[in-house]
Amino acid sequence: MNASTSEQSLFLLKMRGPQTAQQLAALLDITSMGARRQLEAARDKGLVAFEDVADKVGRPSRRWQLTPAGHARFPDRHADLTVELIAQVQALFGDEGLDKLISARERSSEAAYGKLVDVRLDLAQRVESLAQARDGEGYMAHAEAQDDGSVLLVENHCPICAAATACQNFCRSELAIFQRVLGDDCTVERSEYLLEGGRRCVYRIMPVDVSSAGL
């Protein structure tokens, strides 16, 4: 199995979610047989698994997706050390001390994003700037403009997942931070959440006129 192409297969499953061998073959510009061989080799390593999904017409389609071991190929920043430090901070300083630590991290993140997101730009450009900042932090993020005028901030990976799992307060104020950084002419809501069983985290940013129209 070609190492670079096999890594690309895992990357595409991470970014796009479950895919058939035919879909991966088209994306990688290889044959369907070649894609299946790569997927089967990855399955043998415990990195992917498949599910046969019944389509409306014809035979069920086999959709491949990453296993927990496959997701673990994408790094969680110093996961074990981070979880240990969280436990130690909580033991030494209590919940209040941990809360202060998280608040300091939030202030630092907001200040950094504020330098990169120009509120004078249109909404799509602002979200794109925020997505680039998050991508640089390892969130595998990108922005997707929608037909209704809203923009999705899509994060396909969480580089602090272990920390967030150990203490969900690490995620608590992302919505508020994004809201303040992007400006008061839009609203931000989380539509998919990794820690609640989602494949990724997705935030829907809506112009105020669009969000108000749906009320």
Tab-separated table of C-alpha atoms in Angstrom:
chain	number	residue	atom	x	y	z
A	1	MET	CA	0.000	0.000	0.000
A	2	ASN	CA	1.395	3.362	-0.967
A	3	ALA	CA	2.058	5.222	2.289
A	4	SER	CA	1.246	8.698	0.993
A	5	THR	CA	-1.969	7.602	-0.685
A	6	SER	CA	-3.028	5.576	2.341
A	7	GLU	CA	-2.550	8.634	4.559
A	8	GLN	CA	-4.581	10.677	2.094
A	9	SER	CA	-7.371	8.101	2.384
A	10	LEU	CA	-7.421	8.480	6.166
A	11	PHE	CA	-7.311	12.256	5.813
A	12	LEU	CA	-10.310	12.243	3.463
A	13	LEU	CA	-12.303	10.035	5.826
A	14	LYS	CA	-11.455	12.441	8.627
A	15	MET	CA	-12.464	15.497	6.631
A	16	ARG	CA	-15.477	14.129	4.749
A	17	GLY	CA	-16.848	11.401	6.985
A	18	PRO	CA	-17.979	7.978	5.742
A	19	GLN	CA	-17.154	7.309	2.091
A	20	THR	CA	-17.537	4.421	-0.329
A	21	ALA	CA	-14.501	2.963	-2.054
A	22	GLN	CA	-15.770	4.460	-5.309
A	23	GLN	CA	-15.998	7.925	-3.763
A	24	LEU	CA	-12.476	7.681	-2.366
A	25	ALA	CA	-11.185	6.389	-5.681
A	26	ALA	CA	-12.590	9.430	-7.476
A	27	LEU	CA	-11.105	11.813	-4.914
A	28	LEU	CA	-7.698	10.145	-5.056
A	29	ASP	CA	-7.757	9.557	-8.821
A	30	ILE	CA	-7.105	5.820	-8.442
A	31	THR	CA	-9.141	2.747	-9.376
A	32	SER	CA	-11.972	1.462	-7.197
A	33	MET	CA	-10.019	-1.759	-6.743
A	34	GLY	CA	-7.004	0.223	-5.555
A	35	ALA	CA	-9.140	2.149	-3.078
A	36	ARG	CA	-10.686	-1.053	-1.734
A	37	ARG	CA	-7.249	-2.594	-1.244
A	38	GLN	CA	-6.105	0.423	0.721
A	39	LEU	CA	-9.228	0.392	2.855
A	40	GLU	CA	-8.916	-3.312	3.535
A	41	ALA	CA	-5.268	-2.848	4.526
A	42	ALA	CA	-6.280	-0.009	6.861
A	43	ARG	CA	-9.037	-2.231	8.286
A	44	ASP	CA	-6.476	-4.935	9.024
A	45	LYS	CA	-4.565	-2.332	11.059
A	46	GLY	CA	-7.739	-1.384	12.931
A	47	LEU	CA	-7.819	2.133	11.453
A	48	VAL	CA	-11.101	1.906	9.511
A	49	ALA	CA	-14.330	-0.069	9.612
A	50	PHE	CA	-17.268	-0.323	7.261
A	51	GLU	CA	-21.034	-0.353	7.426
A	52	ASP	CA	-23.310	-1.624	4.673
A	53	VAL	CA	-26.034	0.978	4.159
A	54	ALA	CA	-29.196	0.078	2.272
A	55	ASP	CA	-29.825	2.461	-0.604
A	56	LYS	CA	-33.237	3.074	-2.133
A	57	VAL	CA	-32.281	1.267	-5.316
A	58	GLY	CA	-29.875	-1.628	-5.809
A	59	ARG	CA	-27.480	-3.323	-3.436
A	60	PRO	CA	-26.419	-1.809	-0.102
A	61	SER	CA	-23.406	0.474	-0.372
A	62	ARG	CA	-20.371	-0.141	1.812
A	63	ARG	CA	-19.371	3.041	3.619
A	64	TRP	CA	-15.980	3.223	5.275
A	65	GLN	CA	-15.172	5.363	8.283
A	66	LEU	CA	-12.386	5.890	10.790
A	67	THR	CA	-12.279	3.832	13.971
A	68	PRO	CA	-11.157	5.409	17.266
A	69	ALA	CA	-7.651	4.183	16.398
A	70	GLY	CA	-7.952	5.900	13.026
A	71	HIS	CA	-9.017	9.162	14.636
A	72	ALA	CA	-6.066	8.831	17.008
A	73	ARG	CA	-3.725	9.126	14.016
A	74	PHE	CA	-4.560	12.833	14.099
A	75	PRO	CA	-2.826	14.266	17.151
A	76	ASP	CA	-4.453	15.450	20.329
A	77	ARG	CA	-1.894	17.901	21.664
A	78	HIS	CA	0.036	16.175	24.443
A	79	ALA	CA	-3.152	14.411	25.539
A	80	ASP	CA	-1.872	12.387	28.485
A	81	LEU	CA	0.149	15.252	29.939
A	82	THR	CA	-2.781	17.655	29.543
A	83	VAL	CA	-5.224	15.370	31.354
A	84	GLU	CA	-2.684	14.809	34.150
A	85	LEU	CA	-2.142	18.561	34.543
A	86	ILE	CA	-5.900	19.188	34.694
A	87	ALA	CA	-6.218	16.637	37.480
A	88	GLN	CA	-3.293	18.171	39.380
A	89	VAL	CA	-4.578	21.742	39.055
A	90	GLN	CA	-7.985	20.627	40.294
A	91	ALA	CA	-6.448	18.716	43.215
A	92	LEU	CA	-4.180	21.608	44.254
A	93	PHE	CA	-6.421	24.604	43.591
A	94	GLY	CA	-9.930	23.166	43.343
A	95	ASP	CA	-12.590	23.942	40.762
A	96	GLU	CA	-12.047	27.674	41.218
A	97	GLY	CA	-8.376	27.378	40.280
A	98	LEU	CA	-9.195	25.299	37.215
A	99	ASP	CA	-11.842	27.824	36.244
A	100	LYS	CA	-9.294	30.640	36.428
A	101	LEU	CA	-6.904	28.660	34.228
A	102	ILE	CA	-9.594	28.079	31.610
A	103	SER	CA	-10.668	31.726	31.730
A	104	ALA	CA	-7.082	32.852	31.119
A	105	ARG	CA	-6.875	30.539	28.104
A	106	GLU	CA	-10.138	31.978	26.769
A	107	ARG	CA	-8.914	35.555	27.093
A	108	SER	CA	-5.700	34.651	25.291
A	109	SER	CA	-7.576	32.924	22.462
A	110	GLU	CA	-10.010	35.795	22.029
A	111	ALA	CA	-7.198	38.342	21.884
A	112	ALA	CA	-5.356	36.303	19.255
A	113	TYR	CA	-8.466	35.836	17.098
A	114	GLY	CA	-9.339	39.516	17.434
A	115	LYS	CA	-6.048	40.456	15.799
A	116	LEU	CA	-6.783	38.223	12.807
A	117	VAL	CA	-10.484	38.900	12.184
A	118	ASP	CA	-11.249	42.310	10.684
A	119	VAL	CA	-14.821	43.217	11.675
A	120	ARG	CA	-14.981	45.641	8.739
A	121	LEU	CA	-14.984	42.719	6.284
A	122	ASP	CA	-18.123	40.890	5.221
A	123	LEU	CA	-19.297	37.915	7.258
A	124	ALA	CA	-17.911	35.214	4.965
A	125	GLN	CA	-14.448	36.817	5.052
A	126	ARG	CA	-14.543	37.119	8.828
A	127	VAL	CA	-15.490	33.465	9.269
A	128	GLU	CA	-12.797	32.464	6.787
A	129	SER	CA	-10.203	34.365	8.843
A	130	LEU	CA	-11.402	32.659	12.021
A	131	ALA	CA	-11.333	29.270	10.289
A	132	GLN	CA	-7.744	29.875	9.181
A	133	ALA	CA	-6.783	30.737	12.745
A	134	ARG	CA	-8.433	27.591	14.100
A	135	ASP	CA	-6.894	25.494	11.333
A	136	GLY	CA	-3.486	26.757	12.353
A	137	GLU	CA	-4.202	25.479	15.867
A	138	GLY	CA	-4.860	21.980	14.566
A	139	TYR	CA	-8.661	21.969	14.295
A	140	MET	CA	-8.610	21.072	10.574
A	141	ALA	CA	-11.091	23.903	10.104
A	142	HIS	CA	-12.649	25.541	7.079
A	143	ALA	CA	-15.542	27.861	6.268
A	144	GLU	CA	-18.527	26.972	4.074
A	145	ALA	CA	-20.838	29.704	2.751
A	146	GLN	CA	-24.515	28.642	2.645
A	147	ASP	CA	-27.286	29.626	0.226
A	148	ASP	CA	-29.282	31.358	2.982
A	149	GLY	CA	-26.457	33.789	3.722
A	150	SER	CA	-25.143	31.944	6.763
A	151	VAL	CA	-21.614	30.547	6.980
A	152	LEU	CA	-20.521	27.294	8.609
A	153	LEU	CA	-17.323	27.059	10.605
A	154	VAL	CA	-16.451	23.367	10.300
A	155	GLU	CA	-13.849	21.783	12.598
A	156	ASN	CA	-13.026	18.220	11.576
A	157	HIS	CA	-10.616	17.586	14.425
A	158	CYS	CA	-10.192	18.611	18.054
A	159	PRO	CA	-6.520	18.856	19.028
A	160	ILE	CA	-7.509	19.228	22.714
A	161	CYS	CA	-10.114	16.461	22.710
A	162	ALA	CA	-8.623	14.646	25.701
A	163	ALA	CA	-8.620	17.844	27.737
A	164	ALA	CA	-12.144	18.734	26.638
A	165	THR	CA	-13.368	15.249	27.500
A	166	ALA	CA	-11.781	15.440	30.948
A	167	CYS	CA	-13.163	18.935	31.517
A	168	GLN	CA	-15.891	20.141	29.171
A	169	ASN	CA	-15.459	23.685	30.451
A	170	PHE	CA	-12.665	23.973	27.889
A	171	CYS	CA	-15.438	24.175	25.274
A	172	ARG	CA	-17.890	26.163	27.334
A	173	SER	CA	-17.336	29.650	25.940
A	174	GLU	CA	-16.276	29.027	22.353
A	175	LEU	CA	-19.667	30.257	21.171
A	176	ALA	CA	-19.289	33.464	23.175
A	177	ILE	CA	-15.705	33.993	21.995
A	178	PHE	CA	-16.660	33.464	18.357
A	179	GLN	CA	-19.624	35.801	18.804
A	180	ARG	CA	-17.505	38.619	20.215
A	181	VAL	CA	-14.752	38.172	17.636
A	182	LEU	CA	-17.110	38.038	14.629
A	183	GLY	CA	-19.222	41.033	15.684
A	184	ASP	CA	-22.758	41.817	16.787
A	185	ASP	CA	-24.280	41.708	13.305
A	186	CYS	CA	-24.412	37.899	13.403
A	187	THR	CA	-25.384	35.043	15.700
A	188	VAL	CA	-23.411	31.871	16.375
A	189	GLU	CA	-24.856	28.469	17.217
A	190	ARG	CA	-23.281	25.012	17.473
A	191	SER	CA	-25.038	22.552	15.170
A	192	GLU	CA	-22.727	19.540	15.624
A	193	TYR	CA	-20.642	18.698	18.695
A	194	LEU	CA	-17.890	16.098	18.896
A	195	LEU	CA	-18.363	15.490	22.611
A	196	GLU	CA	-22.049	14.731	22.110
A	197	GLY	CA	-21.408	12.015	19.553
A	198	GLY	CA	-20.923	14.143	16.444
A	199	ARG	CA	-18.232	13.365	13.905
A	200	ARG	CA	-16.971	16.930	14.154
A	201	CYS	CA	-17.834	20.330	15.591
A	202	VAL	CA	-19.795	22.697	13.355
A	203	TYR	CA	-20.832	26.280	14.112
A	204	ARG	CA	-23.501	28.072	12.080
A	205	ILE	CA	-22.923	31.813	11.847
A	206	MET	CA	-25.973	33.727	10.649
A	207	PRO	CA	-26.402	37.380	9.710
A	208	VAL	CA	-28.821	38.990	12.140
A	209	ASP	CA	-31.404	39.531	9.401
A	210	VAL	CA	-31.261	35.822	8.438
A	211	SER	CA	-31.527	34.562	12.032
A	212	SER	CA	-34.371	37.007	12.748
A	213	ALA	CA	-36.291	35.938	9.667
A	214	GLY	CA	-36.584	32.406	11.029
A	215	LEU	CA	-38.264	33.538	14.277
